[in-house]
Amino acid sequence: MNEKRAWWKEAVVYQIYPRSFQDTNGDGVGDLNGITKRLDYLKNLGVDVIWVSPFYPSPNYDNGYDISDYRGIHPEFGTMEDFDRMLHGIHERGMKLVIDLVVNHTSWDHPFFVESRKSKDNPYRDYYIWRDGNNGGPPNNWGSCFSGSAWQYDEATDQYYLHLFTPQQPDLNWANPEVRDRVFDMMTWWCDKGIDGFRMDVIGMIGKENYLDGAVPPGGLYGSFEKSCQHTETTHRYLREMRERVLDKYDLLTVGEAGGTVEQGIRYASLDEKELNMIFSFEHNDGLNDGTELGKWSDHGAPLKEVREIMNRWQLGLIGKAWNSVYLSNHDQPRQVSRYGNDSPLFRVRSAKMLATLIHMMHGTPYIYNGEELGMTNAYFTRLSDYQDVEVHNAWKQWVASGRVHPEDMMRYFARIARDNARTPMQWDDTPNAGFTTGTPWLAVNRNYLMINAEDEVGDPDSVYNYYKELIRLRHTHDVIVYGSFEPLLNDDENVYAYRRVLDGTVLTVLCNWTDRTVPCGLKEESPGDILISNYALHKEGVLQPYEAIVKLGKE
Ligand code: NOJ
């Protein structure tokens, strides 16, 4: 075995979107006490680490990814005592807690920004990125990630500030050493409180190197900031500084939300451990689109050929040099069974299990997004007013209200890919509002909760939940799943995603049928060993049944 052992390599991480997990006070919003209430459910599932998305004070323009106090708890989520109780409950059960670190930007309500915008000579002015306008317009042509210009004019001082996301999320100026001091102090404060790691929001954007106009895609309205502030040398420098000044002092799991290319991934997550443990890549989700100026808004599906080419490239590219994270869904993506699998009543359970097998047997730390373990599906909202997400409403303004895209087309894109599809409340049981709240949920509960809910699944040995539980148990039992090599098989097969993992003579063979048909198994010779796990009770030699997944364990 060449890989050095580490607990975060052997772990399975479970992401909680706290607004949508469990409400305990009837206000329709999930809370920290709700997480504490459900810790036994997570322990029973077997996950090692819980990552909780932001729970800090925030005006919620972007559901908490706009933070106004990094050391507080938003009253809608509870109090610091509730946090301490949750952390204690997690540790008591032998699990760990990763918190979200959102420091590319703050909320515009953060005291730093409130000060910064007051005057040009305010001591906090240089905490943010302020520029003069250019010919009566913004300083450059950059578009924000959530539509519109990335610059907001501020009358008080007749200058613009940079916001790569909404205007309510001004970008911090990491070039200012005081900003870095403040961020590192705050991280140290949380580490001393006992947290076990950080998921770092859009961390690849912190190092801005210049403010030059970016390329405008054909038919597009704005230029890209990619070249000036994505994955720059400056970002790597800041991460190394963060590592030395904070991270190295503790035993943490660090995962950067970064995207980028395989080469960039290797730098961030290199095994030399100078920056982060791992990053989230985006190519297998955000990269699947029609390549038009509409970006993610398209009818583009998830063809096996494309998904496999991307995921295998990351597997092969990082192994031996860096550590992968593996996931298909999170709070920024639709539900994975709806996007990559088949959420029709006939195939939902099988395809959810097939996707889980594919991911959990790969090289890298697997991430489960709350509800994924139940096979929860997209919300398929039919009215614009059903959506709460700022990204949806901004896209509507930019593309539909301006007459560039037909409303029906846009509603179809939203139903397929919008973030709110995965933000509907957890489906705990078949009582009103799926047991999520006794009040009015902040976002509508998916109507299929009578069919899909945790209470039924925990008690059903054939459920998606119990299949995940077994996958996690296997990871904890067989080193080959964590530390084995990765060898793609059947690279040209149109129906089957297959690979092998090998460690010290032990071979793990994974075969996943990506289709709703029975297809030839593809392998000329049956692979060695016995079936370790499958989503069918009976495997038929030589074929794979619809969405069948089988994993064999044997000796070379
Ligand atoms: C990535 C987060 O995952 C997403 O939810 C958020 O909108 C942006 N970063 C901005 O913080």
Coordinates of C-alpha atoms and ligand atoms in Angstrom, one line a residue:
M1 CA 0.0 0.0 0.0
N2 CA 1.5 3.3 -1.1
E3 CA -1.0 5.7 0.4
K4 CA -0.4 7.0 3.9
R5 CA -3.3 6.2 6.2
A6 CA -5.5 9.1 7.4
W7 CA -8.9 9.1 9.1
W8 CA -10.3 11.5 6.6
K9 CA -9.5 9.1 3.8
E10 CA -11.3 6.3 5.5
A11 CA -14.3 8.5 6.5
V12 CA -17.7 9.0 4.9
V13 CA -19.1 12.5 5.1
Y14 CA -22.7 13.4 5.4
Q15 CA -23.8 17.0 4.4
I16 CA -26.6 18.7 6.3
Y17 CA -28.4 21.7 4.8
P18 CA -29.7 22.9 8.2
R19 CA -32.7 24.9 6.9
S20 CA -34.1 21.8 5.5
F21 CA -33.1 19.0 7.9
Q22 CA -35.3 19.1 11.0
D23 CA -37.3 21.9 12.6
T24 CA -38.0 21.6 16.3
N25 CA -39.6 24.9 17.1
G26 CA -42.3 25.1 14.5
D27 CA -41.0 28.1 12.6
G28 CA -40.7 26.1 9.3
V29 CA -36.9 26.4 9.3
G30 CA -34.6 23.5 10.4
D31 CA -32.4 24.2 13.4
L32 CA -29.4 22.9 15.3
N33 CA -31.6 21.1 17.9
G34 CA -33.1 19.3 15.0
I35 CA -29.7 18.0 14.0
T36 CA -29.0 16.9 17.6
K37 CA -32.4 15.1 17.6
R38 CA -31.4 13.1 14.5
L39 CA -27.8 12.2 15.5
D40 CA -28.8 8.6 16.3
Y41 CA -30.3 8.3 12.7
L42 CA -26.9 9.3 11.4
K43 CA -24.9 7.1 13.7
N44 CA -27.1 4.2 12.7
L45 CA -26.3 5.0 9.0
G46 CA -22.7 4.8 10.0
V47 CA -21.3 8.1 8.7
D48 CA -18.1 9.4 10.3
V49 CA -18.3 13.1 9.7
I50 CA -21.1 15.6 9.5
W51 CA -20.6 18.7 7.5
V52 CA -23.2 21.4 8.3
S53 CA -23.8 24.1 5.8
P54 CA -23.8 27.7 7.2
F55 CA -25.7 28.3 10.4
Y56 CA -24.3 31.8 11.2
P57 CA -26.2 35.1 11.4
S58 CA -27.1 36.2 7.9
P59 CA -29.7 38.3 6.1
N60 CA -30.1 35.1 4.0
Y61 CA -29.9 36.6 0.5
D62 CA -28.1 33.4 -0.3
N63 CA -29.4 31.1 2.4
G64 CA -26.6 31.7 4.9
Y65 CA -23.7 31.9 2.4
D66 CA -23.8 35.6 3.2
I67 CA -22.5 35.8 6.7
S68 CA -22.8 38.8 9.0
D69 CA -21.2 37.3 12.1
Y70 CA -18.7 34.5 11.8
R71 CA -18.7 33.6 15.5
G72 CA -22.5 33.5 16.1
I73 CA -25.5 31.4 15.4
H74 CA -28.4 32.7 13.4
P75 CA -31.4 32.8 15.9
E76 CA -33.5 30.9 13.4
F77 CA -31.0 28.0 13.9
G78 CA -30.7 28.3 17.7
T79 CA -28.1 29.5 20.1
M80 CA -24.4 28.9 20.8
E81 CA -25.6 26.5 23.6
D82 CA -27.5 24.5 21.1
F83 CA -24.3 24.4 18.9
D84 CA -22.3 23.2 21.9
R85 CA -24.8 20.5 22.7
M86 CA -24.9 19.4 19.0
L87 CA -21.1 19.2 18.9
H88 CA -21.0 17.3 22.1
G89 CA -23.6 14.9 20.8
I90 CA -21.6 14.3 17.6
H91 CA -18.4 13.7 19.5
E92 CA -20.1 11.5 22.1
R93 CA -21.2 9.2 19.3
G94 CA -17.7 9.0 17.8
M95 CA -18.5 11.3 14.9
K96 CA -16.8 14.5 13.8
L97 CA -18.1 17.9 12.7
V98 CA -17.0 19.9 9.7
I99 CA -18.3 23.5 9.4
D100 CA -18.6 25.7 6.4
L101 CA -16.0 28.4 6.0
V102 CA -17.4 31.2 3.7
V103 CA -14.6 33.8 3.4
N104 CA -14.3 34.7 -0.2
H105 CA -17.1 37.2 0.7
T106 CA -19.1 38.4 3.7
S107 CA -22.6 39.6 3.9
W108 CA -23.1 43.3 3.2
D109 CA -24.5 43.4 6.7
H110 CA -21.1 42.3 8.2
P111 CA -19.7 45.1 10.4
F112 CA -16.6 45.2 8.3
F113 CA -18.6 46.1 5.2
V114 CA -20.9 48.4 7.0
E115 CA -17.8 50.4 8.0
S116 CA -16.0 49.9 4.7
R117 CA -18.7 51.6 2.6
K118 CA -18.9 54.6 4.9
S119 CA -16.0 56.6 3.5
K120 CA -12.8 56.2 1.4
D121 CA -10.6 56.7 4.4
N122 CA -12.5 54.3 6.7
P123 CA -10.0 51.9 8.4
Y124 CA -12.1 49.0 6.9
R125 CA -12.2 50.4 3.4
D126 CA -9.4 48.1 2.2
Y127 CA -11.1 45.0 3.6
Y128 CA -13.1 44.9 0.3
I129 CA -12.4 45.6 -3.3
W130 CA -13.4 49.1 -4.3
R131 CA -12.7 50.7 -7.7
D132 CA -13.6 53.8 -9.7
G133 CA -16.1 53.4 -12.6
N134 CA -14.9 53.2 -16.1
N135 CA -16.6 55.6 -18.6
G136 CA -19.7 55.9 -16.6
G137 CA -20.0 52.1 -16.1
P138 CA -18.5 49.4 -13.9
P139 CA -14.7 49.1 -13.6
N140 CA -14.6 46.1 -15.9
N141 CA -16.9 43.7 -17.8
W142 CA -17.0 40.8 -15.3
G143 CA -20.4 39.1 -14.8
S144 CA -21.3 37.7 -11.3
C145 CA -22.0 34.0 -10.8
F146 CA -25.6 34.8 -10.1
S147 CA -26.3 37.0 -13.2
G148 CA -25.7 40.7 -13.8
S149 CA -22.4 42.7 -13.4
A150 CA -20.0 41.6 -10.7
W151 CA -19.7 45.3 -9.6
Q152 CA -22.1 47.3 -7.6
Y153 CA -22.1 51.1 -7.6
D154 CA -22.3 52.7 -4.1
E155 CA -23.4 56.3 -4.1
A156 CA -22.0 57.2 -0.7
T157 CA -18.4 57.2 -2.1
D158 CA -19.0 57.2 -5.8
Q159 CA -17.1 53.9 -6.3
Y160 CA -18.0 50.3 -7.2
Y161 CA -17.3 47.2 -5.0
L162 CA -16.7 43.7 -6.3
H163 CA -19.2 40.9 -5.7
L164 CA -18.6 37.7 -7.6
F165 CA -22.0 36.5 -6.2
T166 CA -24.9 38.7 -5.3
P167 CA -24.5 42.4 -4.5
Q168 CA -25.3 41.4 -0.9
Q169 CA -22.1 39.3 -0.9
P170 CA -19.1 41.7 -1.3
D171 CA -15.8 40.0 -1.9
L172 CA -13.2 40.3 0.9
N173 CA -9.8 41.7 -0.1
W174 CA -7.4 38.9 0.8
A175 CA -4.5 41.0 -0.4
N176 CA -4.9 43.0 2.8
P177 CA -2.9 41.2 5.5
E178 CA -5.3 42.4 8.2
V179 CA -8.1 40.5 6.4
R180 CA -6.1 37.3 6.5
D181 CA -5.3 37.9 10.2
R182 CA -9.0 38.3 10.9
V183 CA -10.0 35.2 9.0
F184 CA -7.3 33.0 10.5
D185 CA -8.1 34.2 14.0
M186 CA -11.8 33.3 13.5
M187 CA -10.8 29.8 12.2
T188 CA -8.6 29.3 15.2
W189 CA -11.5 30.3 17.5
W190 CA -13.7 27.5 15.9
C191 CA -10.8 25.0 16.1
D192 CA -10.3 25.7 19.8
K193 CA -14.0 25.2 20.3
G194 CA -13.5 21.6 19.0
I195 CA -14.7 21.4 15.4
D196 CA -13.0 18.9 13.2
G197 CA -12.7 20.5 9.9
F198 CA -13.7 23.1 7.3
R199 CA -15.5 22.9 4.0
M200 CA -14.2 26.0 2.2
D201 CA -16.7 27.9 0.1
V202 CA -15.4 28.9 -3.4
I203 CA -12.0 28.9 -2.0
G204 CA -10.4 29.0 -5.5
M205 CA -11.5 32.6 -5.9
I206 CA -9.8 34.3 -2.9
G207 CA -6.6 35.3 -4.8
K208 CA -7.5 38.1 -7.2
E209 CA -4.5 39.0 -9.3
N210 CA -5.8 41.7 -11.7
Y211 CA -9.0 43.4 -12.8
L212 CA -8.7 43.1 -16.6
D213 CA -11.7 42.6 -18.8
G214 CA -12.4 38.9 -19.4
A215 CA -13.5 37.0 -22.5
V216 CA -17.2 37.3 -23.3
P217 CA -18.8 34.1 -24.6
P218 CA -20.6 34.3 -27.9
G219 CA -24.0 35.8 -27.3
G220 CA -23.1 36.5 -23.7
L221 CA -23.6 39.8 -21.8
Y222 CA -20.6 39.8 -19.5
G223 CA -16.9 38.8 -19.4
S224 CA -15.4 36.0 -17.4
F225 CA -13.3 36.7 -14.3
E226 CA -11.7 33.2 -14.6
K227 CA -8.3 34.3 -15.7
S228 CA -7.9 37.0 -13.0
C229 CA -9.2 35.3 -9.9
Q230 CA -9.7 31.6 -10.3
H231 CA -7.0 29.2 -9.1
T232 CA -4.3 31.8 -9.1
E233 CA -0.8 31.5 -7.7
T234 CA -1.9 34.0 -5.1
T235 CA -4.7 31.7 -4.0
H236 CA -2.2 28.9 -3.5
R237 CA 0.0 31.2 -1.5
Y238 CA -2.9 32.2 0.8
L239 CA -3.8 28.6 1.3
R240 CA -0.3 27.7 2.3
E241 CA -0.3 30.5 4.7
M242 CA -3.6 29.3 6.1
R243 CA -2.2 25.8 6.5
E244 CA 0.9 27.0 8.4
R245 CA -0.9 29.5 10.6
V246 CA -4.0 27.5 11.4
L247 CA -4.7 24.1 9.9
D248 CA -1.4 22.4 10.8
K249 CA -2.0 23.1 14.5
Y250 CA -5.0 20.7 14.5
D251 CA -6.1 17.3 13.1
L252 CA -8.7 18.4 10.6
L253 CA -10.5 17.4 7.5
T254 CA -10.3 20.2 4.9
V255 CA -12.2 20.2 1.7
G256 CA -12.1 23.1 -0.7
E257 CA -15.0 23.9 -3.0
A258 CA -12.8 24.7 -5.9
G259 CA -13.7 23.1 -9.3
G260 CA -11.0 23.7 -11.9
T261 CA -8.9 21.1 -13.9
V262 CA -7.3 17.9 -12.7
E263 CA -3.9 19.7 -12.6
Q264 CA -5.4 22.4 -10.4
G265 CA -7.0 19.7 -8.2
I266 CA -3.6 18.1 -7.7
R267 CA -2.1 21.3 -6.5
Y268 CA -4.8 22.0 -4.0
A269 CA -5.1 18.5 -2.6
S270 CA -1.5 17.2 -3.1
L271 CA -0.4 14.4 -0.9
D272 CA 2.5 16.6 0.2
E273 CA -0.1 18.2 2.5
K274 CA 0.8 21.8 2.0
E275 CA -2.7 23.1 1.2
L276 CA -6.0 21.1 1.6
N277 CA -6.9 17.4 2.1
M278 CA -9.2 17.4 -0.9
I279 CA -11.4 19.6 -3.1
F280 CA -14.8 19.3 -4.8
S281 CA -14.4 19.2 -8.5
F282 CA -17.3 20.4 -10.7
E283 CA -16.8 19.0 -14.1
H284 CA -19.1 16.0 -13.6
N285 CA -22.0 18.3 -12.7
D286 CA -21.5 22.0 -13.7
G287 CA -19.5 20.8 -16.7
L288 CA -22.4 18.9 -18.2
N289 CA -24.2 21.6 -20.2
D290 CA -24.6 22.8 -23.8
G291 CA -21.7 25.3 -23.6
T292 CA -24.0 28.2 -24.5
E293 CA -24.2 31.6 -22.9
L294 CA -27.0 30.2 -20.7
G295 CA -24.4 28.1 -18.8
K296 CA -26.1 25.5 -16.6
W297 CA -29.6 26.3 -17.9
S298 CA -30.1 23.6 -20.5
D299 CA -31.7 20.3 -21.3
H300 CA -28.3 18.6 -21.2
G301 CA -28.6 15.2 -19.6
A302 CA -25.9 13.1 -18.0
P303 CA -24.8 10.6 -20.7
L304 CA -22.6 7.8 -19.5
K305 CA -19.9 8.6 -22.0
E306 CA -19.4 12.2 -20.7
V307 CA -19.8 11.4 -17.0
R308 CA -17.3 8.5 -17.2
E309 CA -14.7 10.4 -19.2
I310 CA -14.7 13.1 -16.6
M311 CA -14.8 11.0 -13.5
N312 CA -12.2 8.6 -14.7
R313 CA -9.9 11.5 -15.6
W314 CA -10.1 12.8 -12.0
Q315 CA -9.7 9.3 -10.5
L316 CA -6.6 8.5 -12.6
G317 CA -5.2 12.1 -12.5
L318 CA -5.2 12.4 -8.7
I319 CA -4.5 8.9 -7.5
G320 CA -1.0 8.6 -6.1
K321 CA -0.6 12.4 -6.2
A322 CA -3.5 13.9 -4.4
W323 CA -6.7 12.8 -2.7
N324 CA -10.2 12.8 -4.4
S325 CA -13.5 13.7 -2.9
V326 CA -16.4 11.8 -4.6
Y327 CA -20.0 13.0 -4.8
L328 CA -22.9 13.5 -7.1
S329 CA -25.1 15.9 -5.2
N330 CA -25.1 18.7 -2.7
H331 CA -27.2 21.8 -2.0
D332 CA -26.1 23.4 -5.3
Q333 CA -27.1 20.5 -7.5
P334 CA -30.4 18.8 -8.2
R335 CA -31.1 15.4 -6.7
Q336 CA -28.7 12.8 -8.1
V337 CA -31.3 10.1 -8.8
S338 CA -33.2 12.6 -10.9
R339 CA -30.2 13.8 -12.7
Y340 CA -27.9 10.8 -13.3
G341 CA -30.3 8.0 -12.6
N342 CA -34.0 7.4 -13.1
D343 CA -36.6 8.6 -10.6
S344 CA -39.6 6.9 -12.1
P345 CA -41.4 4.6 -9.5
L346 CA -40.1 1.6 -11.4
F347 CA -36.4 2.4 -11.3
R348 CA -35.8 4.9 -8.6
V349 CA -34.6 2.5 -5.9
R350 CA -32.4 0.5 -8.2
S351 CA -30.8 3.5 -9.9
A352 CA -30.3 5.3 -6.6
K353 CA -28.4 2.2 -5.3
M354 CA -26.5 1.9 -8.5
L355 CA -25.2 5.5 -8.3
A356 CA -24.3 5.0 -4.7
T357 CA -22.3 1.9 -5.5
L358 CA -20.5 3.8 -8.3
I359 CA -19.4 6.6 -6.0
H360 CA -18.7 4.7 -2.8
M361 CA -16.4 2.2 -4.4
M362 CA -14.3 4.9 -6.1
H363 CA -11.0 6.4 -4.9
G364 CA -11.6 9.3 -2.6
T365 CA -13.7 10.4 0.4
P366 CA -17.5 9.9 -0.4
Y367 CA -19.9 12.7 0.5
I368 CA -23.7 12.0 1.0
Y369 CA -26.1 14.9 0.8
N370 CA -29.0 14.7 3.2
G371 CA -31.9 12.8 1.7
E372 CA -29.7 11.2 -0.9
E373 CA -29.6 8.1 1.3
L374 CA -33.4 7.9 1.0
G375 CA -33.3 8.3 -2.8
M376 CA -35.1 11.7 -2.6
T377 CA -36.0 13.2 -6.0
N378 CA -36.2 16.6 -7.6
A379 CA -39.0 18.8 -6.5
Y380 CA -40.2 19.5 -10.1
F381 CA -41.9 22.8 -9.1
T382 CA -44.2 24.1 -11.7
R383 CA -44.5 27.8 -10.7
L384 CA -41.8 30.4 -10.5
S385 CA -43.1 31.4 -7.2
D386 CA -42.4 27.9 -5.8
Y387 CA -38.7 28.7 -6.0
Q388 CA -36.9 30.6 -3.3
D389 CA -33.4 30.5 -4.7
V390 CA -31.8 33.9 -5.7
E391 CA -30.0 32.1 -8.5
V392 CA -33.4 31.1 -10.1
H393 CA -34.9 34.6 -9.8
N394 CA -31.9 36.3 -11.1
A395 CA -31.7 34.0 -14.1
W396 CA -35.3 34.6 -14.8
K397 CA -34.7 38.4 -14.9
Q398 CA -31.6 38.1 -17.0
W399 CA -32.9 35.6 -19.6
V400 CA -36.7 35.5 -19.6
A401 CA -37.8 38.9 -18.5
S402 CA -35.4 40.3 -21.1
G403 CA -37.1 38.2 -23.8
R404 CA -34.0 36.1 -24.6
V405 CA -35.4 32.7 -23.4
H406 CA -39.0 31.4 -23.6
P407 CA -40.6 31.0 -20.1
E408 CA -41.5 27.4 -20.7
D409 CA -38.0 26.5 -21.7
M410 CA -36.6 28.2 -18.6
M411 CA -39.1 26.5 -16.3
R412 CA -38.1 23.2 -17.8
Y413 CA -34.4 24.0 -17.1
F414 CA -35.2 24.9 -13.5
A415 CA -37.2 21.7 -13.0
R416 CA -34.1 19.8 -14.1
I417 CA -31.2 21.6 -12.6
A418 CA -32.2 24.3 -10.1
R419 CA -30.7 24.2 -6.6
D420 CA -34.1 24.2 -4.8
N421 CA -34.7 20.7 -6.2
A422 CA -32.3 19.4 -3.5
R423 CA -33.3 21.9 -0.8
T424 CA -36.8 20.7 -0.1
P425 CA -37.2 19.5 3.5
M426 CA -36.0 16.1 4.6
Q427 CA -38.7 13.4 4.4
W428 CA -38.7 11.8 7.8
D429 CA -42.1 10.1 7.9
D430 CA -45.6 10.2 6.4
T431 CA -47.1 12.7 8.8
P432 CA -48.0 16.3 7.5
N433 CA -44.9 18.1 6.2
A434 CA -43.0 14.8 6.2
G435 CA -42.3 15.2 9.9
F436 CA -40.0 18.1 9.1
T437 CA -42.0 20.8 10.8
T438 CA -45.2 21.5 12.6
G439 CA -45.3 24.9 11.0
T440 CA -45.2 26.1 7.4
P441 CA -42.0 24.8 5.7
W442 CA -39.8 27.6 4.3
L443 CA -39.7 25.6 1.0
A444 CA -42.5 23.2 0.0
V445 CA -42.1 19.6 1.0
N446 CA -41.8 17.2 -2.0
R447 CA -45.3 15.6 -2.5
N448 CA -43.8 12.1 -2.8
Y449 CA -43.0 12.0 1.0
L450 CA -45.8 9.5 1.6
M451 CA -43.8 7.0 -0.6
I452 CA -40.3 8.2 0.2
N453 CA -39.4 8.7 3.9
A454 CA -36.9 7.8 6.5
E455 CA -39.2 6.0 8.8
D456 CA -40.2 3.4 6.2
E457 CA -36.7 3.1 4.9
V458 CA -34.9 2.5 8.2
G459 CA -37.1 -0.5 8.8
D460 CA -36.9 -1.9 5.3
P461 CA -33.9 -4.1 4.7
D462 CA -34.2 -3.5 0.9
S463 CA -34.3 0.3 1.2
V464 CA -31.9 2.8 -0.3
Y465 CA -31.0 3.8 3.3
N466 CA -30.0 0.3 4.3
Y467 CA -28.0 -0.1 1.1
Y468 CA -26.0 3.1 1.9
K469 CA -25.5 1.7 5.4
E470 CA -24.0 -1.5 3.9
L471 CA -21.8 0.5 1.5
I472 CA -20.4 2.5 4.5
R473 CA -19.8 -0.6 6.5
L474 CA -17.9 -2.1 3.6
R475 CA -15.7 0.9 3.4
H476 CA -14.9 0.5 7.0
T477 CA -14.1 -3.2 6.5
H478 CA -12.1 -3.4 3.3
D479 CA -8.9 -1.4 2.8
V480 CA -9.1 -1.9 -1.0
I481 CA -12.1 0.4 -1.1
V482 CA -10.1 3.2 0.5
Y483 CA -6.5 2.6 -0.6
G484 CA -6.8 0.5 -3.8
S485 CA -5.6 1.5 -7.2
F486 CA -8.1 2.6 -9.8
E487 CA -8.3 0.9 -13.2
P488 CA -11.1 1.8 -15.6
L489 CA -12.7 -1.2 -17.5
L490 CA -14.9 -1.2 -20.6
N491 CA -14.1 2.3 -21.5
D492 CA -16.1 2.2 -24.7
D493 CA -19.1 0.3 -23.4
E494 CA -22.3 2.3 -24.1
N495 CA -24.2 1.0 -21.2
V496 CA -21.9 -0.1 -18.4
Y497 CA -19.6 1.9 -16.1
A498 CA -17.0 -0.5 -14.8
Y499 CA -13.7 -0.3 -12.9
R500 CA -11.3 -2.3 -10.7
R501 CA -9.5 -1.5 -7.5
V502 CA -6.5 -3.5 -6.5
L503 CA -4.6 -3.5 -3.2
D504 CA -1.9 -6.1 -2.2
G505 CA -3.4 -8.8 -4.4
T506 CA -7.1 -8.1 -3.5
V507 CA -9.3 -7.1 -6.4
L508 CA -12.5 -5.3 -6.2
T509 CA -14.5 -5.2 -9.5
V510 CA -17.4 -2.8 -9.9
L511 CA -20.0 -3.0 -12.7
C512 CA -22.8 -0.5 -13.0
N513 CA -25.5 -0.6 -15.7
W514 CA -26.3 3.0 -16.5
T515 CA -29.5 2.1 -18.4
D516 CA -33.1 0.9 -17.9
R517 CA -32.4 -2.2 -20.1
T518 CA -30.8 -5.6 -19.6
V519 CA -27.5 -5.3 -21.3
P520 CA -24.5 -7.6 -21.9
C521 CA -22.2 -7.6 -18.9
G522 CA -19.3 -6.5 -21.1
L523 CA -16.4 -8.3 -19.4
K524 CA -15.1 -11.3 -21.5
E525 CA -14.3 -13.2 -18.4
E526 CA -16.1 -13.0 -15.1
S527 CA -14.0 -11.2 -12.6
P528 CA -12.6 -13.1 -9.6
G529 CA -14.3 -13.5 -6.3
D530 CA -17.7 -13.4 -4.7
I531 CA -20.4 -10.7 -4.8
L532 CA -19.8 -8.2 -2.0
I533 CA -22.8 -6.1 -2.6
S534 CA -25.5 -5.7 -5.3
N535 CA -28.8 -4.0 -5.8
Y536 CA -30.3 -7.3 -7.1
A537 CA -30.8 -10.5 -5.1
L538 CA -29.9 -12.5 -8.2
H539 CA -27.1 -11.8 -10.6
K540 CA -27.6 -13.4 -14.0
E541 CA -24.3 -14.5 -15.5
G542 CA -23.3 -12.6 -18.6
V543 CA -25.8 -9.8 -18.3
L544 CA -26.6 -6.8 -16.2
Q545 CA -30.3 -6.1 -15.4
P546 CA -31.7 -2.5 -15.5
Y547 CA -29.6 -0.3 -13.3
E548 CA -27.9 -3.3 -11.8
A549 CA -24.7 -2.7 -9.8
I550 CA -22.5 -5.5 -8.6
V551 CA -19.3 -5.4 -6.7
K552 CA -17.1 -8.5 -6.5
L553 CA -14.2 -9.1 -4.1
G554 CA -11.5 -11.6 -4.9
K555 CA -7.8 -12.4 -5.3
E556 CA -5.7 -11.6 -8.3
Ligands
NOJ1 C1 -21.0 28.0 -3.1 C2 -22.1 27.5 -2.2 O1 -22.1 26.1 -2.2 C3 -23.3 28.2 -2.8 O2 -24.5 27.6 -2.2 C4 -23.2 29.6 -2.6 O3 -24.3 30.2 -3.3 C5 -22.0 30.2 -3.3 N1 -20.8 29.4 -3.0 C6 -21.7 31.6 -2.8 O4 -21.3 31.5 -1.4

